[in-house]
Amino acid sequence: MNQQWPNAGHTHLSLAQAQRFLPAVADRPVHAERETTAEVGDLWRILMRRRRIVLGTTALFAVAALIYGFLATPLYTATSQLLIDPRDRQVITNDLNAGVVAPDGGITKIESQVRVIESDTVLLRAIAEAGLAADPEFGGLRDGLLSRSLRALREVVSGPQAQTHNGKSQALRNLRRKLAVKRAEKVFVVDVIVTASDPDKAALIVNAIARAYLADQAEARADAAKRASGELNARLDSLRRDVLAAETRLESFRAENGLIASSGRLVGEQQLTDSNARLVAARNRTAEAKSRLQGIRSARGSAFDAGATPEAIQAPTIERLRTQFAELTSKEADLRTQLGERHPFITAVRTQKADVKRLIDAELGRIVQGAEIEYQRALANERSLAGNLDSLKAESVQTGKSNVRLRELERDLDASRSVYNTFLVRSREISEQANVDATNARVITWAQPPEERSWPLRLLILGAAMGGGLGIGAGLALVREYARPTLLSRRQLERLLDAPVLATFPETFGMPDGACAAPAAFALDSLYALAGVKPGKNRALNVLVTAPASEAAERRSLIDLLAAVATARGDHVLVVEAELSSAHPGTGGLLEVLRGEISFFSASVTDTATGARRLAVGNGQKPVRDAFERENVQQFLAHVAERYDLVLIDGGTLTENVRIAPLVGAVDRVVVVASGGRTLQDDLVETGRIAAALGRPPSGALFIDGKGAAR
């Protein structure tokens, strides 16, 4: 062969460089690329292999949390509760604020009050009451060394003019950061929460905010009442002028039309009413006088005694005359009984009786004459009143049209007076409401200095830090695994090499024992079966074992294990070291045998540990281009096939050992050694590609299950 091999000092060749020195081989299928996805069962393997990253990140977070927990300034939280009823107290009826609850149950109003508590007006009032503008924690200047240094640095950078300090603004900003106003669902109770470095200060600030809110609400109600009263007072002057103008127009119209009023009524109407009443009374008196006169006349002309009339009975003169007449009649009866009918005394009594009778008749005549005169007088008065009433009626008809305009002016005046009186009364009421607080809010829980600090909660911080550290550590482990993915499982190894896994070995294995002998024997049987060779039939099985550079020690250990198991089964085993990078000067081995410089038996030795025959690689300082000629390799393999059943060739790392290409192409099988959780997928893919390019794709793999491997 005329190939020019690089010298032994060259340690690594790329696939493109190696193909210049390889024999022509048939095209092989392209091997799979590395897999950046993992199954759920493989995640635990990744985390266990990279547990140092996970545990280190967790420990770092835990230490940082402990340092913070012990060095952080303790904070205390105080809480005050306010009950805000959306229905205002109805201290005064017709109040400015409606007492009816909104359709949403007053929730909108309560939420608005929460924003009021957080407003600048309330907080500035509380800051002034608690003196937070001068408190270093909120608005005052700190006197510490660090604070002074920072102020000096800012003064150097920004200049002294930029160092104006506004304590109220600073206190307001800091208070907002430490204030929380919350309301639970379905209740009208608002919690005001403040956090400070001192428990007494926290309670003081919360109570100051509660008082500031109540004072602000009272002041807002008073201001609203004053504004409304001022607006009403401004309108009162205009309304007063309107009333005065209406009264002037009314009085001018009355004066122009002679519509004089007395006691709220027009004089003409009063006269008409009074005249009508007097006329009715006069007619009644006329009717009575006429009736009395007719009665007296009828009584005098009838068979009845005229003295029995009511007028005669009621007259005092008639009454005395009747008494005298009765006395004379009684005296006459007595004398007639004593003296007889013709006695002179009886005649004298009778004469007296006749005089009395005549006087009675005369008196009755005067009564009739008086009744006649009274009747005539009543009739004349009636006629006079009737004439006066007719005159008044005529005047009333003339003033009717004027009364229509008069009533219109009166209605206008009444309306103006009503509006003016309403505004006047409402203005007085609202003015008085400014002195009455109708806000239905009260503090149901005043804040007390808390006994326990609210921050830092060391256990909570430590737990959160450890949880976060575990999460971040796991993420870093997965990111690192994604950047340089390693072999995760047996099935993944089969997919990457496109070859079956012949056996799986535990992470710690050594010389044949119960745990390692069985998988080693199974691997040997699988190799014999794949090659179609039976042990002891004058046909040796040539197997080249290779692995990535990270698995060099495991590769040598597995070769020794396979040799020991095969020897124990009675096979003649030869172990050939073909890793050129391990050649040592002055030793005879494979290279010398291939060149024909020494015999095989003088170069090989018996390995006491495995019982197999071992052939070292030889002196790598000499040129190797003539050693690995195809004829030399074939002659060597044919020679050893006559004496051994199994030839195990340590092919080293093929990516660094491509100069043994003729040997790779001449063997029966190529086996790759890989460890779970340690072997990089890129190395496995590159090994498979090199093997395929060298003429013998991997026939199988030996998998070391490194579930507990750490990286």
Coordinates of N, CA, C and O in Angstrom, one line a residue, residues 547-646:
A547 N -14.1 3.0 22.3 CA -14.9 3.9 23.2 C -14.4 5.3 23.0 O -13.2 5.6 22.6
P548 N -15.2 6.3 23.4 CA -14.8 7.7 23.4 C -13.6 7.9 24.4 O -13.4 7.0 25.3
A549 N -12.9 9.0 24.3 CA -11.8 9.2 25.2 C -12.1 9.2 26.7 O -11.3 8.8 27.5
S550 N -13.4 9.6 27.0 CA -13.7 9.7 28.4 C -14.0 8.3 29.0 O -14.0 8.1 30.2
E551 N -14.1 7.2 28.2 CA -14.3 5.9 28.7 C -13.1 5.0 28.5 O -13.3 3.8 28.3
A552 N -11.9 5.5 28.4 CA -10.7 4.7 28.2 C -10.5 3.6 29.3 O -10.3 2.5 29.0
A553 N -10.7 4.1 30.5 CA -10.5 3.1 31.6 C -11.6 2.0 31.6 O -11.3 0.8 31.8
E554 N -12.8 2.4 31.3 CA -13.9 1.4 31.3 C -13.7 0.5 30.1 O -14.0 -0.7 30.2
R555 N -13.2 1.0 29.0 CA -12.9 0.1 27.8 C -11.9 -1.0 28.2 O -12.1 -2.2 27.9
R556 N -10.8 -0.6 28.8 CA -9.8 -1.6 29.2 C -10.3 -2.6 30.2 O -10.0 -3.8 30.1
S557 N -11.1 -2.1 31.1 CA -11.7 -3.0 32.1 C -12.6 -4.0 31.5 O -12.6 -5.2 31.9
L558 N -13.5 -3.5 30.6 CA -14.4 -4.4 30.0 C -13.7 -5.5 29.1 O -14.1 -6.6 29.0
I559 N -12.6 -5.1 28.4 CA -11.8 -6.0 27.6 C -11.2 -7.1 28.5 O -11.3 -8.3 28.2
D560 N -10.7 -6.7 29.7 CA -10.2 -7.7 30.6 C -11.3 -8.6 31.1 O -11.1 -9.8 31.3
L561 N -12.5 -8.0 31.4 CA -13.6 -8.8 31.9 C -14.0 -9.8 30.8 O -14.2 -11.0 31.2
L562 N -14.2 -9.4 29.6 CA -14.6 -10.3 28.5 C -13.5 -11.4 28.4 O -13.8 -12.6 28.2
A563 N -12.2 -11.1 28.4 CA -11.2 -12.1 28.3 C -11.2 -13.1 29.4 O -11.0 -14.3 29.2
A564 N -11.4 -12.6 30.6 CA -11.4 -13.5 31.8 C -12.6 -14.4 31.7 O -12.5 -15.6 32.0
V565 N -13.8 -13.9 31.3 CA -15.0 -14.8 31.2 C -14.8 -15.8 30.1 O -15.1 -17.0 30.3
A566 N -14.3 -15.4 29.0 CA -14.1 -16.3 27.9 C -13.0 -17.4 28.2 O -13.2 -18.6 27.9
T567 N -12.0 -17.0 28.9 CA -10.9 -17.9 29.4 C -11.5 -18.9 30.4 O -11.2 -20.1 30.3
A568 N -12.4 -18.4 31.3 CA -13.0 -19.3 32.2 C -13.9 -20.3 31.6 O -14.1 -21.4 32.1
R569 N -14.5 -19.9 30.4 CA -15.3 -20.9 29.7 C -14.5 -21.9 28.9 O -15.1 -22.8 28.3
G570 N -13.2 -21.7 28.8 CA -12.3 -22.7 28.1 C -11.9 -22.2 26.7 O -11.3 -22.9 26.0
D571 N -12.2 -20.9 26.4 CA -11.8 -20.4 25.1 C -10.3 -19.9 25.2 O -9.8 -19.5 26.3
H572 N -9.7 -20.0 24.1 CA -8.3 -19.4 23.9 C -8.5 -18.0 23.5 O -9.1 -17.7 22.4
V573 N -8.0 -17.1 24.3 CA -8.3 -15.7 24.1 C -7.0 -14.9 23.9 O -6.0 -15.2 24.7
L574 N -7.0 -14.0 23.0 CA -5.9 -13.1 22.7 C -6.3 -11.7 22.8 O -7.3 -11.3 22.2
V575 N -5.6 -10.9 23.6 CA -5.9 -9.5 23.8 C -4.8 -8.7 23.1 O -3.6 -8.9 23.4
V576 N -5.2 -7.9 22.1 CA -4.3 -7.2 21.3 C -4.5 -5.7 21.5 O -5.6 -5.2 21.4
E577 N -3.4 -5.0 22.0 CA -3.5 -3.6 22.2 C -3.1 -2.9 20.9 O -2.0 -2.9 20.4
A578 N -4.1 -2.1 20.3 CA -3.9 -1.4 19.1 C -4.0 0.1 19.2 O -4.2 0.8 18.2
E579 N -4.0 0.6 20.5 CA -4.1 2.0 20.7 C -2.7 2.6 20.6 O -1.8 2.4 21.4
L580 N -2.4 3.3 19.4 CA -1.1 3.7 19.1 C -0.6 4.8 20.1 O 0.6 5.0 20.3
S581 N -1.5 5.5 20.7 CA -1.0 6.6 21.6 C -0.4 6.0 22.9 O 0.2 6.7 23.7
S582 N -0.6 4.7 23.2 CA -0.1 4.1 24.4 C 1.2 3.4 24.1 O 1.7 2.6 25.0
A583 N 1.8 3.5 22.9 CA 3.0 2.8 22.6 C 4.2 3.4 23.4 O 4.2 4.6 23.6
H584 N 5.1 2.5 23.8 CA 6.3 2.9 24.6 C 7.6 2.6 23.8 O 7.7 1.5 23.2
P585 N 8.6 3.4 23.8 CA 9.8 3.1 23.1 C 10.5 1.8 23.7 O 10.4 1.6 24.9
G586 N 11.2 1.1 22.8 CA 12.0 0.0 23.3 C 11.3 -1.3 23.6 O 11.9 -2.3 24.1
T587 N 9.9 -1.4 23.4 CA 9.2 -2.6 23.6 C 8.7 -3.2 22.3 O 8.4 -2.5 21.4
G588 N 8.6 -4.5 22.3 CA 8.2 -5.2 21.1 C 6.7 -5.5 21.2 O 6.3 -5.9 22.3
G589 N 6.0 -5.4 20.1 CA 4.6 -5.7 20.2 C 4.0 -5.9 18.8 O 4.6 -6.3 17.9
L590 N 2.7 -5.4 18.7 CA 1.9 -5.6 17.5 C 2.6 -4.9 16.3 O 2.7 -5.5 15.2
L591 N 3.2 -3.7 16.4 CA 3.8 -3.1 15.3 C 5.0 -3.9 14.8 O 5.2 -4.0 13.6
E592 N 5.8 -4.4 15.7 CA 6.9 -5.2 15.3 C 6.5 -6.5 14.6 O 7.2 -7.0 13.7
V593 N 5.4 -7.1 15.1 CA 5.0 -8.4 14.6 C 4.5 -8.1 13.1 O 4.7 -8.9 12.2
L594 N 3.7 -7.0 13.0 CA 3.2 -6.7 11.6 C 4.3 -6.4 10.6 O 4.2 -6.8 9.4
R595 N 5.4 -5.9 11.1 CA 6.5 -5.6 10.2 C 7.4 -6.9 10.0 O 8.2 -6.9 9.1
G596 N 7.1 -7.9 10.8 CA 7.9 -9.1 10.7 C 9.3 -9.0 11.4 O 10.2 -9.8 11.1
E597 N 9.5 -8.1 12.3 CA 10.7 -7.9 13.0 C 10.9 -8.9 14.1 O 12.0 -9.3 14.4
I598 N 9.8 -9.3 14.7 CA 9.9 -10.3 15.8 C 8.7 -11.3 15.6 O 7.7 -11.0 14.9
S599 N 8.8 -12.4 16.2 CA 7.7 -13.4 16.1 C 6.6 -13.1 17.1 O 6.8 -12.4 18.1
F600 N 5.5 -13.6 16.8 CA 4.3 -13.4 17.6 C 4.5 -13.9 19.0 O 4.2 -13.3 20.0
F601 N 5.1 -15.1 19.2 CA 5.2 -15.7 20.5 C 6.3 -15.0 21.4 O 6.1 -14.9 22.6
S602 N 7.3 -14.4 20.7 CA 8.2 -13.7 21.5 C 7.7 -12.3 22.0 O 8.1 -11.8 23.0
A603 N 6.7 -11.8 21.3 CA 6.1 -10.5 21.6 C 5.0 -10.6 22.6 O 4.7 -9.6 23.3
S604 N 4.2 -11.7 22.6 CA 3.0 -11.9 23.4 C 3.4 -12.5 24.8 O 4.4 -13.2 24.9
V605 N 2.6 -12.2 25.7 CA 2.8 -12.7 27.1 C 1.5 -13.2 27.6 O 0.4 -12.8 27.1
T606 N 1.5 -13.9 28.7 CA 0.3 -14.4 29.3 C -0.1 -13.5 30.4 O 0.7 -13.2 31.3
D607 N -1.3 -13.0 30.4 CA -1.8 -12.1 31.5 C -2.3 -13.0 32.6 O -3.3 -13.8 32.5
T608 N -1.7 -12.9 33.8 CA -2.0 -13.7 34.9 C -3.4 -13.3 35.5 O -4.0 -14.2 36.1
A609 N -3.8 -12.1 35.3 CA -5.1 -11.7 35.9 C -6.3 -12.3 35.1 O -7.3 -12.7 35.7
T610 N -6.2 -12.3 33.8 CA -7.3 -12.9 33.0 C -7.1 -14.3 32.5 O -8.0 -14.9 32.1
G611 N -5.8 -14.7 32.4 CA -5.5 -16.0 31.8 C -5.4 -16.0 30.3 O -5.1 -17.0 29.7
A612 N -5.6 -14.8 29.7 CA -5.5 -14.7 28.3 C -4.1 -14.3 27.9 O -3.3 -13.8 28.7
R613 N -3.8 -14.5 26.6 CA -2.5 -14.1 26.0 C -2.7 -12.6 25.6 O -3.7 -12.2 25.1
R614 N -1.6 -11.8 25.9 CA -1.7 -10.3 25.6 C -0.6 -9.9 24.7 O 0.6 -10.3 25.0
L615 N -0.9 -9.1 23.7 CA 0.1 -8.6 22.8 C 0.0 -7.0 22.9 O -1.0 -6.4 22.6
A616 N 1.2 -6.5 23.3 CA 1.2 -5.0 23.4 C 1.3 -4.3 22.1 O 1.5 -5.0 21.1
V617 N 1.1 -3.0 22.1 CA 1.1 -2.3 20.8 C 2.5 -2.2 20.2 O 2.6 -2.1 19.0
G618 N 3.5 -2.1 21.0 CA 4.9 -2.1 20.4 C 5.5 -0.7 20.6 O 5.0 0.2 21.3
N619 N 6.6 -0.5 19.8 CA 7.3 0.7 19.8 C 6.7 1.7 18.8 O 6.9 1.6 17.6
G620 N 6.0 2.8 19.4 CA 5.4 3.7 18.5 C 6.3 4.8 18.0 O 5.8 5.7 17.2
Q621 N 7.5 4.8 18.3 CA 8.4 5.8 17.8 C 8.9 5.6 16.4 O 9.3 6.5 15.7
K622 N 8.8 4.4 16.0 CA 9.1 4.0 14.6 C 8.0 4.4 13.7 O 6.8 4.4 14.1
P623 N 8.3 4.6 12.4 CA 7.2 4.9 11.4 C 6.3 3.6 11.3 O 6.7 2.5 11.4
V624 N 5.0 3.9 11.2 CA 4.0 2.8 11.2 C 3.3 2.6 9.9 O 2.4 1.8 9.8
R625 N 3.8 3.4 8.8 CA 3.0 3.3 7.6 C 3.2 1.9 6.9 O 2.3 1.5 6.2
D626 N 4.3 1.2 7.2 CA 4.4 -0.1 6.6 C 3.8 -1.2 7.5 O 3.6 -2.3 7.0
A627 N 3.6 -1.0 8.8 CA 3.1 -2.0 9.6 C 1.6 -2.4 9.3 O 1.3 -3.6 9.3
F628 N 0.8 -1.4 9.1 CA -0.6 -1.7 8.9 C -1.0 -1.8 7.5 O -2.1 -1.3 7.1
E629 N -0.2 -2.4 6.7 CA -0.6 -2.7 5.3 C -1.6 -3.9 5.4 O -1.6 -4.7 6.3
R630 N -2.5 -3.9 4.4 CA -3.6 -4.8 4.4 C -3.1 -6.3 4.5 O -3.6 -7.1 5.2
E631 N -2.0 -6.6 3.7 CA -1.5 -7.9 3.7 C -1.0 -8.3 5.0 O -1.2 -9.5 5.5
N632 N -0.3 -7.4 5.7 CA 0.2 -7.7 7.0 C -0.9 -7.9 8.0 O -0.8 -8.9 8.8
V633 N -1.9 -7.1 8.0 CA -3.0 -7.3 8.9 C -3.7 -8.7 8.6 O -4.0 -9.4 9.6
Q634 N -4.0 -9.0 7.4 CA -4.7 -10.2 7.1 C -3.8 -11.4 7.5 O -4.3 -12.4 8.0
Q635 N -2.5 -11.3 7.2 CA -1.6 -12.4 7.6 C -1.6 -12.6 9.1 O -1.6 -13.7 9.6
F636 N -1.6 -11.5 9.8 CA -1.6 -11.6 11.3 C -2.8 -12.2 11.8 O -2.8 -13.1 12.6
L637 N -4.0 -11.8 11.3 CA -5.3 -12.3 11.8 C -5.4 -13.8 11.4 O -6.0 -14.6 12.2
A638 N -4.9 -14.1 10.2 CA -5.0 -15.6 9.8 C -4.1 -16.4 10.7 O -4.4 -17.6 11.1
H639 N -3.0 -15.9 11.1 CA -2.0 -16.6 12.0 C -2.6 -16.9 13.3 O -2.6 -18.0 13.9
V640 N -3.3 -15.8 13.9 CA -3.8 -16.0 15.3 C -5.1 -16.8 15.3 O -5.5 -17.3 16.3
A641 N -5.8 -16.8 14.1 CA -7.1 -17.5 14.0 C -6.8 -19.0 14.2 O -7.8 -19.7 14.6
E642 N -5.6 -19.5 13.9 CA -5.4 -20.9 14.0 C -5.2 -21.4 15.4 O -5.3 -22.5 15.7
R643 N -4.9 -20.4 16.3 CA -4.5 -20.8 17.7 C -5.5 -20.3 18.7 O -5.4 -20.7 19.9
Y644 N -6.4 -19.3 18.4 CA -7.2 -18.7 19.4 C -8.7 -18.8 18.9 O -9.0 -18.8 17.7
D645 N -9.6 -18.8 19.9 CA -11.0 -18.7 19.7 C -11.5 -17.3 19.6 O -12.5 -17.0 19.0
L646 N -10.9 -16.5 20.4 CA -11.4 -15.1 20.5 C -10.3 -14.1 20.5 O -9.3 -14.3 21.3

